[in-house]
XYZ file of C-alpha atoms in Angstrom:
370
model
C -140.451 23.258 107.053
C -138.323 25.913 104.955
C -135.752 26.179 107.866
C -136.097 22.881 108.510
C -135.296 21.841 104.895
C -132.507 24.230 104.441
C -130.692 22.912 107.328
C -130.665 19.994 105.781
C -129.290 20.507 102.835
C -126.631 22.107 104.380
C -125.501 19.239 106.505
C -125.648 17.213 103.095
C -123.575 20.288 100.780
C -120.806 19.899 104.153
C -121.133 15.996 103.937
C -120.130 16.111 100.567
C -117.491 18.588 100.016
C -115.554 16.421 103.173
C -115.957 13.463 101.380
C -114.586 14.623 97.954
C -111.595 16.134 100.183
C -110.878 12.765 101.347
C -111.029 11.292 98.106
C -108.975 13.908 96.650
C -105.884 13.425 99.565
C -106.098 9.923 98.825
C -105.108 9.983 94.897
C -102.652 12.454 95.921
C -100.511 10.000 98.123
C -97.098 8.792 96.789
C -98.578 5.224 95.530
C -97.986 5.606 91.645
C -94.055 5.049 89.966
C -91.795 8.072 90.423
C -92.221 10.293 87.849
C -90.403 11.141 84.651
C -86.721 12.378 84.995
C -86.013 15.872 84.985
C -84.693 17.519 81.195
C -81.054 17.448 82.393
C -81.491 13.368 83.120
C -84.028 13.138 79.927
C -80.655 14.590 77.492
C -78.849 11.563 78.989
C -81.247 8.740 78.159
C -80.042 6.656 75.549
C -79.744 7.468 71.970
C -81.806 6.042 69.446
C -79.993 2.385 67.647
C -79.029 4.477 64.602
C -77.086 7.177 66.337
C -75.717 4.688 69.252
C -74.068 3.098 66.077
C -71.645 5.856 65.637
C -71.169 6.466 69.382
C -67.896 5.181 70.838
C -67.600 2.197 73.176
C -67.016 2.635 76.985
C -63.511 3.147 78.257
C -64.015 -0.338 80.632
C -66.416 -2.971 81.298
C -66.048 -1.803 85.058
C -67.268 1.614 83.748
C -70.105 0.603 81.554
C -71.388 -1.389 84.710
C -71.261 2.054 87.472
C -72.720 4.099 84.640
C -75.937 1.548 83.718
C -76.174 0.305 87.258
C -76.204 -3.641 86.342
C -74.234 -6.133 87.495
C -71.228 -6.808 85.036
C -71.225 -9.525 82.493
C -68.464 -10.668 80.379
C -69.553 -10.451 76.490
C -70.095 -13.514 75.393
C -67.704 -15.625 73.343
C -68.417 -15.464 69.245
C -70.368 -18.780 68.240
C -68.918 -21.477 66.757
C -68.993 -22.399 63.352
C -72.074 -24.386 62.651
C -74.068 -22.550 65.008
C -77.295 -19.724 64.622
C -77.824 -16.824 65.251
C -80.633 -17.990 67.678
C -77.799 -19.761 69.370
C -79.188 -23.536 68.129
C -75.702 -25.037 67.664
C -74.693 -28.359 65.465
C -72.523 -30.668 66.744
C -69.141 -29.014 66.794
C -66.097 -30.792 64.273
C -63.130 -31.296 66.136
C -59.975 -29.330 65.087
C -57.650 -30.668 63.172
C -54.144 -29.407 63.296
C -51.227 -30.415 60.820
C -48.042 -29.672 59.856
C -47.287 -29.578 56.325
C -44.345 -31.115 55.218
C -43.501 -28.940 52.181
C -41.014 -27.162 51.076
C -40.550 -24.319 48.597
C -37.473 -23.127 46.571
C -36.751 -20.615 43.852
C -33.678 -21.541 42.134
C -32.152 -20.329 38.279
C -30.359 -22.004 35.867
C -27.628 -21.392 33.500
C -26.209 -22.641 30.894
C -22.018 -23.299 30.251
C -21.803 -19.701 28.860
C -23.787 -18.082 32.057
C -27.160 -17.687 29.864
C -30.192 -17.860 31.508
C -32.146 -21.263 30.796
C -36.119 -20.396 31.119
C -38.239 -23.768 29.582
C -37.508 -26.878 31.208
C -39.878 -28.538 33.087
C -40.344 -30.439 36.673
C -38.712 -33.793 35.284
C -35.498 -32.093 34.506
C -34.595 -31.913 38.099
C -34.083 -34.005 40.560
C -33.616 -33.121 44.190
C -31.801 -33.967 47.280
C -33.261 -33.090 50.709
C -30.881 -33.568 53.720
C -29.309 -36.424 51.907
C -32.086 -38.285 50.597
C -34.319 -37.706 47.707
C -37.465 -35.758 47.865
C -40.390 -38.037 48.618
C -42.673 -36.171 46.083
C -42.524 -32.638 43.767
C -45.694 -31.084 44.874
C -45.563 -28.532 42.475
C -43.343 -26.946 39.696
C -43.255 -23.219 37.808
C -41.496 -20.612 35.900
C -41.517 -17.599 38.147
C -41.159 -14.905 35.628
C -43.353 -12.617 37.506
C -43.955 -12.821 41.330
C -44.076 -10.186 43.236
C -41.013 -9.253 45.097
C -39.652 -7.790 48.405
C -36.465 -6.407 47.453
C -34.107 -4.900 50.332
C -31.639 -2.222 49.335
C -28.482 -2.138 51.335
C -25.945 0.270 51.021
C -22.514 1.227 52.169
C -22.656 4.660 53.851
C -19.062 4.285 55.296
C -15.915 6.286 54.445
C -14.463 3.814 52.713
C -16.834 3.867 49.820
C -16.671 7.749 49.866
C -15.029 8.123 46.512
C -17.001 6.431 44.008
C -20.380 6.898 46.113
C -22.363 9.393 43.834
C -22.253 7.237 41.312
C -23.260 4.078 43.166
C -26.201 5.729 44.622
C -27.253 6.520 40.706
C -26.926 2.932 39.722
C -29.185 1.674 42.819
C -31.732 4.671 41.874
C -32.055 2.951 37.954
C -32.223 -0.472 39.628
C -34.957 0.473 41.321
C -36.661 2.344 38.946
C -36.434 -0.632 36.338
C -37.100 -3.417 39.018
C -40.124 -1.848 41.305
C -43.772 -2.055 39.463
C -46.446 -0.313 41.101
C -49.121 -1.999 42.796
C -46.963 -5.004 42.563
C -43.750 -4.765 44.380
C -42.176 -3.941 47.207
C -38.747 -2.158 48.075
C -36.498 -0.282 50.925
C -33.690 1.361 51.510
C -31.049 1.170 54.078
C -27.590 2.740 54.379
C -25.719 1.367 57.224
C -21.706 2.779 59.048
C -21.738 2.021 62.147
C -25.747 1.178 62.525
C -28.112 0.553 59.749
C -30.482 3.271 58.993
C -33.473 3.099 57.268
C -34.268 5.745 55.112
C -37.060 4.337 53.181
C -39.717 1.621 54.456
C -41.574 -0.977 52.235
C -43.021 1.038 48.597
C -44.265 0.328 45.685
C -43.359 4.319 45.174
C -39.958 4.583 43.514
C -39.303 7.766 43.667
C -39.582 7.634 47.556
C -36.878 5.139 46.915
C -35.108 6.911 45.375
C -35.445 9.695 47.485
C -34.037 7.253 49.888
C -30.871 6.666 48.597
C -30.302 10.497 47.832
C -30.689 11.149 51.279
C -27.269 8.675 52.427
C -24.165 10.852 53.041
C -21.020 8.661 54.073
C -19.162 8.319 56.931
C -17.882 6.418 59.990
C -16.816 2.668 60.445
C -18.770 -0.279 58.784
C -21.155 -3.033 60.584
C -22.092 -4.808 57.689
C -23.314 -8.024 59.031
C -25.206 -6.089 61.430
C -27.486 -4.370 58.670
C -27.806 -7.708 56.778
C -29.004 -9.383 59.929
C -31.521 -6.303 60.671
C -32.539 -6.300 57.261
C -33.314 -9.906 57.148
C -35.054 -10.427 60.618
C -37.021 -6.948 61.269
C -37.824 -6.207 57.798
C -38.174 -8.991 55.420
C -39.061 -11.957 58.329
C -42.056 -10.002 59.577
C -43.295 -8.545 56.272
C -46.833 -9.512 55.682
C -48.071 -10.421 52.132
C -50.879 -12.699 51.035
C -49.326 -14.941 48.934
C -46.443 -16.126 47.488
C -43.581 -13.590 47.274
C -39.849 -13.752 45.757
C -37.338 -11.689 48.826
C -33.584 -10.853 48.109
C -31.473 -8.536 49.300
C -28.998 -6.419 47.247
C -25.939 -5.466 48.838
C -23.766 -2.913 47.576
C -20.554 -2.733 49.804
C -16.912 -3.619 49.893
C -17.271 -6.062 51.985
C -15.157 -5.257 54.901
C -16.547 -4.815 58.617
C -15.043 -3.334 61.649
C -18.060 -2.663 63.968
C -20.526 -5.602 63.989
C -22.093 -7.620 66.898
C -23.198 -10.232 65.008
C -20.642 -12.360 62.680
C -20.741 -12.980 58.951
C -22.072 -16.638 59.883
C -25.183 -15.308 62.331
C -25.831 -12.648 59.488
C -26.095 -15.560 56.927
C -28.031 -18.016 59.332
C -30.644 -14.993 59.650
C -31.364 -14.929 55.704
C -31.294 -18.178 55.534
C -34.183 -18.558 57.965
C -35.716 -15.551 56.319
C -35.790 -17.587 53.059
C -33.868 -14.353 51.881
C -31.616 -14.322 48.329
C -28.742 -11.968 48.624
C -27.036 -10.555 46.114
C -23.587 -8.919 46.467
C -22.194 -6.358 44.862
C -18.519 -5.472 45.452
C -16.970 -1.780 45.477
C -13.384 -2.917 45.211
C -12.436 -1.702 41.621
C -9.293 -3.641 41.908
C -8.037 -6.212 39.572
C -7.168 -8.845 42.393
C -9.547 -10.119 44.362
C -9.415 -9.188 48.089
C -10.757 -10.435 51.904
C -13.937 -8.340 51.233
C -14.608 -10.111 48.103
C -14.190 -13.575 49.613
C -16.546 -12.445 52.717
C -19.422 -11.162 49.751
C -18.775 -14.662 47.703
C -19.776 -16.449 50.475
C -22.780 -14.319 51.733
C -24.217 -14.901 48.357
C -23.237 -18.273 47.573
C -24.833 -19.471 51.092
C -28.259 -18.094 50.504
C -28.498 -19.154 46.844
C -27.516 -15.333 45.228
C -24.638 -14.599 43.336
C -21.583 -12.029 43.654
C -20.436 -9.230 40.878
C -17.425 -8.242 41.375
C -17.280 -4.850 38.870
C -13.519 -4.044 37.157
C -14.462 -0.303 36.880
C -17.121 1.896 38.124
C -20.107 1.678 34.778
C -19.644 -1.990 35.365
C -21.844 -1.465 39.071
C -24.503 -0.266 36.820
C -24.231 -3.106 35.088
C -24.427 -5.605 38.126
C -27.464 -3.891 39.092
C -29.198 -4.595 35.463
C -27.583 -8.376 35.484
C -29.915 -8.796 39.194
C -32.883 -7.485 37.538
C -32.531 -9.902 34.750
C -32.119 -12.932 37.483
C -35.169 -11.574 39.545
C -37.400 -12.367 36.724
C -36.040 -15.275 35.585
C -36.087 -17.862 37.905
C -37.932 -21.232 39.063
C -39.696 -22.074 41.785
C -40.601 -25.551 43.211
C -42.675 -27.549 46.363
C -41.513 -30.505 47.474
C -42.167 -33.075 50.250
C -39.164 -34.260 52.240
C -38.652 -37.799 52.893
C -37.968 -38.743 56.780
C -38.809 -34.960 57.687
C -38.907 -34.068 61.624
C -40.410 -31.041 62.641
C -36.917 -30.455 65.294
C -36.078 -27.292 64.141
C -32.834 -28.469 62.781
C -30.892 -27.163 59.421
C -31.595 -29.528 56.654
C -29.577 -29.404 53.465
C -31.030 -28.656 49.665
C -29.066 -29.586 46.516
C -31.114 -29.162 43.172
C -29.547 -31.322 40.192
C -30.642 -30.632 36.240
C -30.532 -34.083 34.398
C -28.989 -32.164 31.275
C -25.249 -31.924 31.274
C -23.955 -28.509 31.169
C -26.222 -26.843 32.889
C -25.924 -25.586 36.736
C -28.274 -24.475 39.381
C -28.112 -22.082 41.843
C -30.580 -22.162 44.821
C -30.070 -21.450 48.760
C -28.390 -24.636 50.613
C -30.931 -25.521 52.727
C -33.698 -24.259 55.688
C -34.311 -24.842 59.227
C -37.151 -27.298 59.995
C -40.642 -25.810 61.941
C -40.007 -27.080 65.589
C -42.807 -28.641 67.302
């Protein structure tokens, strides 16, 4: 019985240890998910929302999708207004789109001795719009303090050579007396044969006037050309948020041998700018010459006004008479009667009801086109 009985738990010790090998080879068999990535693969996982926050975005869509693996999808489009952020969206309001009719003037006015007139009032005018009187005065103010966007243009040919150091110090104390910080804006360009910035949009005046230090004179002039620069690249496209008074100062003798443009395409580009040029002449002669005629009607066309100094302190002076004007002018909104939106020129003539007094404004504006 002993041998018999240790046989048999022999056969049953063998029967076992086979079955637990089976057992074992099965849970070994490649049926559970692949396993974790390796420490290289584990440093690439994405980061945690915080740091993916400061992360920058993918080069492409196209490369975002081969990196992830997905299929590509376009982001979505923002929501509309009126609509959730759990994407339950009201009934959308259709657009409405209109052009408004209105439009806006700064003007002065003087009295029979040239003296600034600063309190009258929206009934003391009366306005003609392309012929016919203005439907309706949407609003009326004394603009003794909007911001402006003055452009500084000055003659940097040889012709001007002889009396330039001083001119440059008259611009320098225009600017210092006209430019507030934090409120407006100013630059500088000398133009010869091109026009040459040498001091963008500032509220900094003594970058200004570093910018007119900087002008040394010399070759031919192209005058109209650095009007019509000045007008379209710089004060055109100059963004502000709200309203904003622009004018252009232009100290030259008014003669130009080197444009592309003419004197009229110079003074159709500030008048679509909504610009106000002012001229000031550097002929210190007595009589008045062709250069003089050409800067009379530069500023009369765009609603400015043209010194014309006897002797060289009087430049200073036309400098400090443009400041004065600056801040003391009107401005008004009107609507048009019969307006079209056909982008053609319509005329502006601004009438004071009291005798003796006469206003000075740009001559019209070019309509929006449809």
């Amino acid at each position: 019985m002993g041998a018999y009985m240790k046989v048999r738990y022999a056969i049953l010790a063998l029967a076992a240890a086979l079955t637990l090998g089976i057992v074992f080879a099965q849970d070994s068999t490649p049926n559970k998910p692949p396993a974790a990535p390796s420490a290289a693969k584990e440093s690439a996982a994405p980061a945690p929302a915080e740091q993916q926050a400061t992360k920058p975005a993918p080069s492409s869509e196209a490369s975002t999708a081969q990196e992830t693996g997905v299929q590509e999808v376009k982001p979505a489009e923002p929501p509309p207004v009126g609509t959730d952020s759990g994407g339950a969206q009201d009934d959308q309001l259709p657009t409405i789109r209109k052009t408004v009719n209105e439009v806006n003037v700064v003007f002065t006015v003087t009295d029979k001795h040239g003296r600034y007139v600063k309190d009258l009032k929206k009934d003391d005018f009366r306005i003609i719009d392309d012929q016919k009187p203005a439907e309706e005065i949407r609003s009326f103010r004394a603009e003794t303090d909007l911001p402006l966007e003055v452009g500084l243009l000055i003659d940097a040919s040889n012709s001007i050579r002889d009396r330039f150091k001083f001119e440059q110090e008259a611009a320098i104390e225009f600017l210092n007396q006209t430019v507030r910080h934090g409120y407006d804006q100013a630059f500088v360009i000398g133009f010869d044969v091109t026009p040459d910035v040498t001091q963008d949009f500032t509220d900094n005046t003594e970058k200004l006037s570093q910018g007119v230090r900087v002008l040394r004179p010399g070759g031919g002039t192209a005058m109209y050309d650095a009007l019509y620069f000045a007008c379209r690249d710089k004060l055109m496209k100059a963004q502000h948020n709200g309203a904003v008074r622009k004018a252009i100062v232009l100290l030259t003798d008014g003669e130009d041998n080197q444009s592309h443009v003419t004197r009229e395409e110079a003074i159709d580009m500030a008048q679509r700018a909504e610009v106000v040029v002012y001229t000031i002449s550097t002929n210190l002669t007595n009589s008045s010459s062709h250069g003089d005629k050409v800067l009379d009607r530069i500023a009369e066309a765009t609603g400015g006004r043209p010194y014309v100094p006897f002797q060289l302190s009087d430049v200073a002076n036309a400098f400090e008479a443009i400041q004065e004007e600056l801040r003391s002018q009107y401005a008004i909104s009107y609507k048009p009667a019969g307006f079209l939106a056909d982008g053609r020129y319509r005329s502006i003539e601004i009438f004071a009801t009291e005798k003796g007094l006469h206003v000075r404004s740009r001559h019209g504006y070019y309509a929006p086109s449809q």
